[in-house]
Amino acid sequence: MLSLTEEGTGILKTHVTRELVEEALQHNFNTKARFGDDWTATYISEGKGFISIIGLIEPKWTEDADRLPEKFILKMPTCVKCREMARSMKEHTAEDEARFLAKWQVYVKTIHNAECEFYDYLKGAGVPAKELHIPEIYGHREFAGDDDVYGFMLMEYLDRALTKNLTDCVAPEKAEQALKAWARLQAHTYTDEFLKLKCFEENNYRKVYAEMMESKNLIDMFKSLEEPYPELQELIDEALAVKDEVYDLERLDTEPERWGIKPLLAHGDMWSANILWNTAGEDLKALIDFQLIHLSAPGGDLARFFITIIEKDLMEKYYAAFREALGHDREMPFTLEKLKSNYYSVYPFNALVNIAMFGPIANYVATKIPDPKAREKNRAVCSEKVKAMLEDMLEHHKNRK
């Protein structure tokens, strides 16, 4: 049986074939064009996430080239990188790995289908993608069942775009662009029709984290920080000592009710790898990766954003942008005071999650840096960032208690 944990014989060693992609494009553009013999597929997702293979596809169209995209992005869900990262966690046994990957195969398919439904809604609403700062979607294929390994998404190629590394920060005026774009997207989707989408019937975000970071996995991920950052051992031990208090999914579920906030669209993964910036000037290009969308209070996304992207509080800017985008004739789902209460309440959880994921991701990226001096420089910067996240998490947790 084919599996998402294993490489395939299709495009970029996945199970997705050229024929499936051509069929989706032909349907979207009403054409019979094919890729031609000299088409290329280039792997471009190194160090950018771990549940998808991203390829840059450059066809040599057999016809209709004047109205078809010269190049486009092909996003293919996979668990191959999950397997590699699981093996990088020294405390993991073969049984742990098998259990971990079995769960991830299910969730990778579920969250891919949720992202497809999200884009279908936006396309049906008729709002141009550029107005919402998201890529245009040229087509997709959802997973049809447990044995299906052929899901993918086709999207617009954005020229001169880059993401930020875990070690990078963004200037406040640039970060503000991303916050305003996210506020506009949330306001646009704050409708009864959107809030009743099928993908929201079950909280995929909640389910993924409940399985991905069960106690043993969380400890293993934290342990992966000890070898590269021995200078942080004391802080790591302090964080592990309070992990069960901080990693409280029940508390997370009740955040909207706790602060009197009406649930709205939450991204679930608003970190540096999911925002595209223009290489010439670092202006915002697009918000991407809506696989973990769910309904919740907005503080979680802001916490993840500030933790990984900027060292500045821009909550007032975000609130004003949401108010403007929603329109002054509509009732706000939250006040600024409630937003801040929600933010500080969920900050420790989001910091813990980012710290835990930082270890395996940073260790994996480090293996791709051949020069010893560059690798050590990267380690030093990562150590400084992890230290700051640990200290902030512990401080906010103490203040919350």
Short mmCIF file of C-alpha atoms in Angstrom, two decimals:
data_model
loop_
_atom_site.label_atom_id
_atom_site.label_comp_id
_atom_site.label_asym_id
_atom_site.label_seq_id
_atom_site.Cartn_x
_atom_site.Cartn_y
_atom_site.Cartn_z
CA MET A 1 0.00 0.00 0.00
CA LEU A 2 1.31 3.46 -0.89
CA SER A 3 2.10 5.76 2.03
CA LEU A 4 2.78 9.46 2.57
CA THR A 5 5.74 8.46 4.76
CA GLU A 6 7.57 7.01 1.75
CA GLU A 7 8.90 8.61 -1.42
CA GLY A 8 6.99 7.98 -4.62
CA THR A 9 7.71 7.78 -8.34
CA GLY A 10 5.88 11.00 -9.21
CA ILE A 11 6.89 14.65 -9.26
CA LEU A 12 9.81 15.40 -6.91
CA LYS A 13 9.63 11.86 -5.51
CA THR A 14 6.02 12.23 -4.37
CA HIS A 15 3.01 10.19 -5.49
CA VAL A 16 1.55 13.10 -7.48
CA THR A 17 1.87 12.50 -11.22
CA ARG A 18 2.24 14.90 -14.11
CA GLU A 19 -1.04 13.62 -15.56
CA LEU A 20 -3.01 14.50 -12.40
CA VAL A 21 -1.62 18.04 -12.35
CA GLU A 22 -2.25 18.56 -16.06
CA GLU A 23 -5.85 17.40 -15.62
CA ALA A 24 -6.46 19.91 -12.80
CA LEU A 25 -4.98 22.78 -14.83
CA GLN A 26 -6.91 21.80 -17.95
CA HIS A 27 -10.13 21.91 -15.96
CA ASN A 28 -9.35 25.30 -14.36
CA PHE A 29 -8.23 27.02 -17.56
CA ASN A 30 -10.56 25.19 -19.99
CA THR A 31 -7.74 23.98 -22.18
CA LYS A 32 -6.31 20.77 -23.63
CA ALA A 33 -2.71 21.96 -23.22
CA ARG A 34 -0.09 19.62 -21.80
CA PHE A 35 3.31 20.36 -20.26
CA GLY A 36 5.42 19.42 -23.27
CA ASP A 37 8.66 17.44 -23.24
CA ASP A 38 10.99 20.05 -21.68
CA TRP A 39 8.97 20.91 -18.57
CA THR A 40 10.83 21.13 -15.25
CA ALA A 41 10.04 20.69 -11.56
CA THR A 42 12.38 22.34 -9.02
CA TYR A 43 12.33 21.58 -5.30
CA ILE A 44 12.07 24.89 -3.38
CA SER A 45 10.88 23.96 0.13
CA GLU A 46 14.14 23.20 1.95
CA GLY A 47 13.84 24.43 5.53
CA LYS A 48 10.30 25.76 4.93
CA GLY A 49 7.90 23.54 6.81
CA PHE A 50 7.84 19.79 7.14
CA ILE A 51 4.46 18.47 5.99
CA SER A 52 4.64 19.46 2.31
CA ILE A 53 6.92 19.19 -0.68
CA ILE A 54 6.85 22.47 -2.62
CA GLY A 55 7.85 22.48 -6.28
CA LEU A 56 8.26 25.23 -8.87
CA ILE A 57 6.77 23.87 -12.09
CA GLU A 58 7.79 25.41 -15.45
CA PRO A 59 5.79 23.86 -18.31
CA LYS A 60 6.49 24.18 -22.01
CA TRP A 61 2.84 24.33 -22.99
CA THR A 62 1.81 22.46 -26.12
CA GLU A 63 -0.89 25.10 -26.79
CA ASP A 64 -2.58 28.18 -25.26
CA ALA A 65 0.75 29.36 -23.79
CA ASP A 66 -0.37 33.00 -24.07
CA ARG A 67 -3.14 32.51 -21.46
CA LEU A 68 -1.57 29.89 -19.20
CA PRO A 69 0.85 30.52 -16.30
CA GLU A 70 4.50 30.48 -17.36
CA LYS A 71 5.30 28.87 -14.01
CA PHE A 72 3.36 27.92 -10.89
CA ILE A 73 3.71 26.38 -7.43
CA LEU A 74 2.80 22.76 -6.74
CA LYS A 75 2.23 21.95 -3.05
CA MET A 76 2.08 18.25 -2.18
CA PRO A 77 1.37 17.01 1.37
CA THR A 78 3.88 14.44 2.65
CA CYS A 79 5.12 12.81 5.85
CA VAL A 80 8.64 12.12 4.55
CA LYS A 81 10.08 15.11 6.40
CA CYS A 82 8.07 14.18 9.50
CA ARG A 83 9.84 10.83 9.40
CA GLU A 84 13.26 12.48 9.12
CA MET A 85 12.54 14.80 12.04
CA ALA A 86 11.17 11.96 14.16
CA ARG A 87 14.44 10.12 13.65
CA SER A 88 16.40 13.20 14.71
CA MET A 89 14.81 12.99 18.18
CA LYS A 90 17.16 10.68 20.03
CA GLU A 91 14.64 9.56 22.62
CA HIS A 92 12.31 8.19 19.92
CA THR A 93 12.11 4.42 19.50
CA ALA A 94 11.01 2.63 16.33
CA GLU A 95 7.62 2.05 17.95
CA ASP A 96 7.32 5.76 18.81
CA GLU A 97 8.13 6.68 15.22
CA ALA A 98 5.59 4.26 13.74
CA ARG A 99 2.84 5.54 16.06
CA PHE A 100 3.77 9.18 15.38
CA LEU A 101 3.73 8.74 11.59
CA ALA A 102 0.50 6.74 11.53
CA LYS A 103 -1.28 9.64 13.20
CA TRP A 104 0.37 12.24 11.01
CA GLN A 105 -0.71 10.54 7.80
CA VAL A 106 -4.33 10.99 8.90
CA TYR A 107 -3.94 14.60 10.00
CA VAL A 108 -1.89 15.73 6.99
CA LYS A 109 -4.75 14.62 4.74
CA THR A 110 -7.42 16.23 6.93
CA ILE A 111 -5.73 19.61 7.12
CA HIS A 112 -4.94 19.61 3.39
CA ASN A 113 -8.64 19.12 2.63
CA ALA A 114 -9.49 21.95 5.06
CA GLU A 115 -7.16 24.31 3.19
CA CYS A 116 -8.80 23.33 -0.11
CA GLU A 117 -12.23 24.16 1.33
CA PHE A 118 -10.93 27.50 2.60
CA TYR A 119 -9.71 28.54 -0.85
CA ASP A 120 -12.89 27.26 -2.51
CA TYR A 121 -14.93 29.54 -0.25
CA LEU A 122 -12.81 32.59 -1.05
CA LYS A 123 -12.97 31.88 -4.77
CA GLY A 124 -16.74 31.48 -4.55
CA ALA A 125 -17.01 34.80 -2.71
CA GLY A 126 -15.51 36.45 -5.79
CA VAL A 127 -12.90 38.58 -4.03
CA PRO A 128 -9.60 38.86 -5.98
CA ALA A 129 -6.79 37.07 -4.17
CA LYS A 130 -4.50 40.10 -4.39
CA GLU A 131 -6.96 42.20 -2.34
CA LEU A 132 -6.61 39.67 0.49
CA HIS A 133 -2.85 39.19 0.07
CA ILE A 134 -3.12 35.48 -0.67
CA PRO A 135 -1.88 33.56 -3.74
CA GLU A 136 -4.32 32.78 -6.53
CA ILE A 137 -5.25 29.10 -6.62
CA TYR A 138 -5.24 27.33 -10.01
CA GLY A 139 -6.75 24.09 -8.78
CA HIS A 140 -6.39 21.33 -6.20
CA ARG A 141 -7.10 17.70 -5.49
CA GLU A 142 -8.40 16.66 -2.09
CA PHE A 143 -7.64 13.32 -0.47
CA ALA A 144 -10.60 11.00 -1.04
CA GLY A 145 -9.90 8.41 1.69
CA ASP A 146 -7.40 6.57 3.86
CA ASP A 147 -5.62 4.92 0.93
CA ASP A 148 -5.45 8.08 -1.23
CA VAL A 149 -1.95 9.64 -1.51
CA TYR A 150 -2.59 11.97 -4.46
CA GLY A 151 -3.65 15.26 -2.86
CA PHE A 152 -2.09 18.52 -4.07
CA MET A 153 -2.65 22.24 -4.57
CA LEU A 154 -1.68 24.45 -7.52
CA MET A 155 -1.07 28.11 -6.86
CA GLU A 156 0.27 31.30 -8.33
CA TYR A 157 4.05 31.76 -8.42
CA LEU A 158 4.97 35.03 -6.72
CA ASP A 159 8.21 36.39 -8.17
CA ARG A 160 10.93 37.80 -5.89
CA ALA A 161 9.30 36.46 -2.74
CA LEU A 162 10.97 35.03 0.35
CA THR A 163 10.13 33.80 3.82
CA LYS A 164 12.02 34.63 7.00
CA ASN A 165 14.11 32.10 8.89
CA LEU A 166 13.45 31.26 12.52
CA THR A 167 16.43 33.44 13.41
CA ASP A 168 15.18 36.54 11.55
CA CYS A 169 13.11 39.46 12.79
CA VAL A 170 11.07 41.97 10.77
CA ALA A 171 10.99 45.76 11.07
CA PRO A 172 7.81 47.04 12.79
CA GLU A 173 6.51 48.91 9.74
CA LYS A 174 6.84 45.75 7.62
CA ALA A 175 5.30 43.48 10.26
CA GLU A 176 2.38 45.92 10.44
CA GLN A 177 1.61 45.19 6.78
CA ALA A 178 1.19 41.49 7.55
CA LEU A 179 -1.00 42.16 10.60
CA LYS A 180 -3.26 44.48 8.62
CA ALA A 181 -3.58 41.94 5.81
CA TRP A 182 -4.50 39.23 8.29
CA ALA A 183 -7.06 41.52 9.96
CA ARG A 184 -8.68 42.22 6.56
CA LEU A 185 -8.88 38.50 5.78
CA GLN A 186 -10.44 37.76 9.17
CA ALA A 187 -12.97 40.58 8.74
CA HIS A 188 -13.84 39.41 5.21
CA THR A 189 -14.55 35.87 6.45
CA TYR A 190 -16.53 37.01 9.50
CA THR A 191 -19.80 35.82 7.98
CA ASP A 192 -22.35 33.17 8.94
CA GLU A 193 -21.67 31.28 5.70
CA PHE A 194 -17.92 31.04 6.29
CA LEU A 195 -18.16 30.20 9.99
CA LYS A 196 -20.29 27.16 9.10
CA LEU A 197 -17.79 25.55 6.71
CA LYS A 198 -17.45 21.79 7.07
CA CYS A 199 -13.77 22.06 8.05
CA PHE A 200 -14.78 23.85 11.26
CA GLU A 201 -17.08 21.08 12.46
CA GLU A 202 -14.07 19.49 14.14
CA ASN A 203 -11.18 21.58 15.44
CA ASN A 204 -8.29 20.18 13.38
CA TYR A 205 -5.87 22.52 15.13
CA ARG A 206 -6.86 21.10 18.50
CA LYS A 207 -6.70 17.48 17.28
CA VAL A 208 -3.29 17.89 15.64
CA TYR A 209 -1.71 19.40 18.75
CA ALA A 210 -3.34 16.87 21.04
CA GLU A 211 -1.59 14.08 19.13
CA MET A 212 1.57 15.79 17.92
CA MET A 213 2.63 17.01 21.33
CA GLU A 214 1.38 14.40 23.71
CA SER A 215 3.58 14.42 26.79
CA LYS A 216 6.29 12.07 25.51
CA ASN A 217 6.58 13.79 22.14
CA LEU A 218 6.80 17.18 23.84
CA ILE A 219 9.58 15.99 26.14
CA ASP A 220 11.46 14.41 23.21
CA MET A 221 11.25 17.64 21.21
CA PHE A 222 12.53 19.66 24.15
CA LYS A 223 15.35 17.17 24.67
CA SER A 224 16.50 17.90 21.12
CA LEU A 225 17.47 21.39 22.36
CA GLU A 226 19.90 20.09 24.98
CA GLU A 227 22.77 18.97 22.76
CA PRO A 228 23.02 22.02 20.45
CA TYR A 229 22.28 24.53 23.28
CA PRO A 230 23.85 23.17 26.51
CA GLU A 231 24.03 26.73 27.85
CA LEU A 232 20.22 26.71 28.07
CA GLN A 233 19.89 23.54 30.14
CA GLU A 234 18.60 25.31 33.26
CA LEU A 235 15.90 27.17 31.33
CA ILE A 236 14.94 23.98 29.47
CA ASP A 237 14.51 22.17 32.79
CA GLU A 238 12.37 25.02 34.15
CA ALA A 239 10.15 24.89 31.08
CA LEU A 240 9.71 21.12 31.30
CA ALA A 241 8.81 21.46 34.98
CA VAL A 242 5.73 23.56 34.08
CA LYS A 243 4.91 22.03 30.69
CA ASP A 244 1.74 20.31 31.91
CA GLU A 245 0.41 23.60 33.27
CA VAL A 246 1.28 25.50 30.10
CA TYR A 247 0.26 22.87 27.54
CA ASP A 248 -3.39 23.06 28.54
CA LEU A 249 -5.61 22.32 25.55
CA GLU A 250 -8.76 22.48 27.64
CA ARG A 251 -7.93 26.07 28.59
CA LEU A 252 -7.25 26.83 24.93
CA ASP A 253 -10.71 25.55 23.96
CA THR A 254 -12.43 27.92 26.38
CA GLU A 255 -10.50 31.09 25.50
CA PRO A 256 -13.33 32.76 23.51
CA GLU A 257 -15.84 32.08 26.30
CA ARG A 258 -13.34 33.05 29.01
CA TRP A 259 -12.92 36.58 27.63
CA GLY A 260 -16.30 37.04 25.98
CA ILE A 261 -14.92 36.96 22.42
CA LYS A 262 -17.00 35.73 19.49
CA PRO A 263 -14.98 33.03 17.65
CA LEU A 264 -13.61 33.98 14.24
CA LEU A 265 -11.08 32.71 11.72
CA ALA A 266 -7.77 31.66 13.31
CA HIS A 267 -4.77 30.78 11.16
CA GLY A 268 -3.19 28.37 13.63
CA ASP A 269 0.31 28.60 12.17
CA MET A 270 1.08 32.30 11.84
CA TRP A 271 4.87 32.13 11.96
CA SER A 272 7.81 33.33 9.86
CA ALA A 273 7.69 30.52 7.26
CA ASN A 274 4.07 31.30 6.36
CA ILE A 275 4.49 34.92 5.32
CA LEU A 276 6.03 35.90 1.99
CA TRP A 277 7.97 39.14 1.65
CA ASN A 278 9.27 40.99 -1.40
CA THR A 279 13.02 40.49 -1.75
CA ALA A 280 13.36 44.12 -2.85
CA GLY A 281 12.38 46.06 0.25
CA GLU A 282 10.67 43.35 2.29
CA ASP A 283 7.13 44.60 1.65
CA LEU A 284 4.42 42.01 2.19
CA LYS A 285 3.74 39.64 -0.71
CA ALA A 286 1.27 37.13 0.71
CA LEU A 287 -0.03 35.12 3.65
CA ILE A 288 0.11 31.38 2.99
CA ASP A 289 -0.55 27.91 4.48
CA PHE A 290 -4.08 27.80 5.84
CA GLN A 291 -3.99 24.13 6.79
CA LEU A 292 -4.63 24.65 10.51
CA ILE A 293 -7.49 27.12 10.21
CA HIS A 294 -10.08 26.88 12.99
CA LEU A 295 -12.44 29.12 14.91
CA SER A 296 -11.06 30.76 18.02
CA ALA A 297 -10.11 34.05 19.68
CA PRO A 298 -7.43 36.09 17.83
CA GLY A 299 -4.77 36.19 20.57
CA GLY A 300 -3.14 32.89 19.61
CA ASP A 301 -2.20 34.01 16.10
CA LEU A 302 -0.83 37.30 17.42
CA ALA A 303 1.25 35.47 20.03
CA ARG A 304 2.76 33.16 17.40
CA PHE A 305 3.39 36.15 15.12
CA PHE A 306 5.16 38.24 17.75
CA ILE A 307 7.17 35.28 19.10
CA THR A 308 8.66 34.31 15.74
CA ILE A 309 8.66 37.51 13.67
CA ILE A 310 8.95 40.75 15.62
CA GLU A 311 10.06 41.97 19.03
CA LYS A 312 7.33 44.60 19.37
CA ASP A 313 3.72 44.74 20.49
CA LEU A 314 1.49 45.87 17.61
CA MET A 315 -1.87 44.79 19.04
CA GLU A 316 -3.36 48.28 18.75
CA LYS A 317 -2.41 48.39 15.06
CA TYR A 318 -4.04 45.01 14.45
CA TYR A 319 -7.19 46.01 16.33
CA ALA A 320 -7.57 49.25 14.36
CA ALA A 321 -7.08 47.41 11.05
CA PHE A 322 -9.74 44.84 11.96
CA ARG A 323 -12.16 47.59 13.03
CA GLU A 324 -11.67 49.43 9.73
CA ALA A 325 -11.97 46.28 7.58
CA LEU A 326 -15.11 45.09 9.37
CA GLY A 327 -16.81 48.42 8.95
CA HIS A 328 -18.10 50.68 11.69
CA ASP A 329 -21.70 49.59 11.12
CA ARG A 330 -20.94 46.03 12.31
CA GLU A 331 -20.39 44.86 15.87
CA MET A 332 -16.81 43.96 16.77
CA PRO A 333 -16.35 40.37 18.04
CA PHE A 334 -13.88 41.61 20.67
CA THR A 335 -12.63 44.76 22.39
CA LEU A 336 -8.99 45.79 22.62
CA GLU A 337 -8.98 44.96 26.33
CA LYS A 338 -10.39 41.48 25.70
CA LEU A 339 -7.87 40.95 22.90
CA LYS A 340 -4.97 41.76 25.23
CA SER A 341 -6.34 39.49 27.96
CA ASN A 342 -6.67 36.65 25.47
CA TYR A 343 -3.17 37.30 24.09
CA TYR A 344 -1.42 37.13 27.45
CA SER A 345 -3.50 34.11 28.44
CA VAL A 346 -2.39 32.02 25.42
CA TYR A 347 1.15 33.39 25.08
CA PRO A 348 2.78 30.65 27.23
CA PHE A 349 1.13 27.87 25.20
CA ASN A 350 2.26 29.33 21.88
CA ALA A 351 5.78 29.96 23.17
CA LEU A 352 6.02 26.37 24.41
CA VAL A 353 4.86 25.03 21.05
CA ASN A 354 7.35 27.17 19.14
CA ILE A 355 10.23 26.24 21.42
CA ALA A 356 9.44 22.54 21.12
CA MET A 357 9.29 22.69 17.32
CA PHE A 358 12.34 24.95 17.14
CA GLY A 359 14.70 22.14 18.19
CA PRO A 360 13.93 19.54 15.48
CA ILE A 361 13.52 22.18 12.76
CA ALA A 362 16.72 24.09 13.63
CA ASN A 363 18.69 20.85 13.97
CA TYR A 364 17.42 19.69 10.59
CA VAL A 365 18.31 23.01 8.94
CA ALA A 366 21.78 22.94 10.54
CA THR A 367 22.56 19.67 8.75
CA LYS A 368 22.13 21.55 5.47
CA ILE A 369 24.82 24.16 6.34
CA PRO A 370 28.16 22.72 5.13
CA ASP A 371 30.50 25.46 6.37
CA PRO A 372 31.46 24.95 10.08
CA LYS A 373 31.77 28.70 10.79
CA ALA A 374 28.39 29.47 9.23
CA ARG A 375 26.88 26.56 11.14
CA GLU A 376 28.26 27.86 14.46
CA LYS A 377 27.04 31.38 13.72
CA ASN A 378 23.57 29.97 13.04
CA ARG A 379 23.74 27.98 16.30
CA ALA A 380 24.63 31.09 18.31
CA VAL A 381 21.74 33.11 16.86
CA CYS A 382 19.32 30.21 17.42
CA SER A 383 20.53 29.90 21.02
CA GLU A 384 19.82 33.58 21.65
CA LYS A 385 16.31 33.30 20.21
CA VAL A 386 15.46 30.12 22.13
CA LYS A 387 16.73 31.74 25.33
CA ALA A 388 14.44 34.75 24.79
CA MET A 389 11.45 32.51 24.06
CA LEU A 390 12.08 30.40 27.17
CA GLU A 391 12.42 33.45 29.40
CA ASP A 392 9.28 35.08 27.98
CA MET A 393 7.26 31.88 28.31
CA LEU A 394 8.25 31.41 31.95
CA GLU A 395 7.62 35.08 32.79
CA HIS A 396 4.17 35.19 31.16
CA HIS A 397 3.20 31.89 32.76
CA LYS A 398 4.22 33.18 36.17
CA ASN A 399 2.28 36.43 35.65
CA ARG A 400 -0.78 34.53 34.45
CA LYS A 401 -0.78 32.34 37.56
#
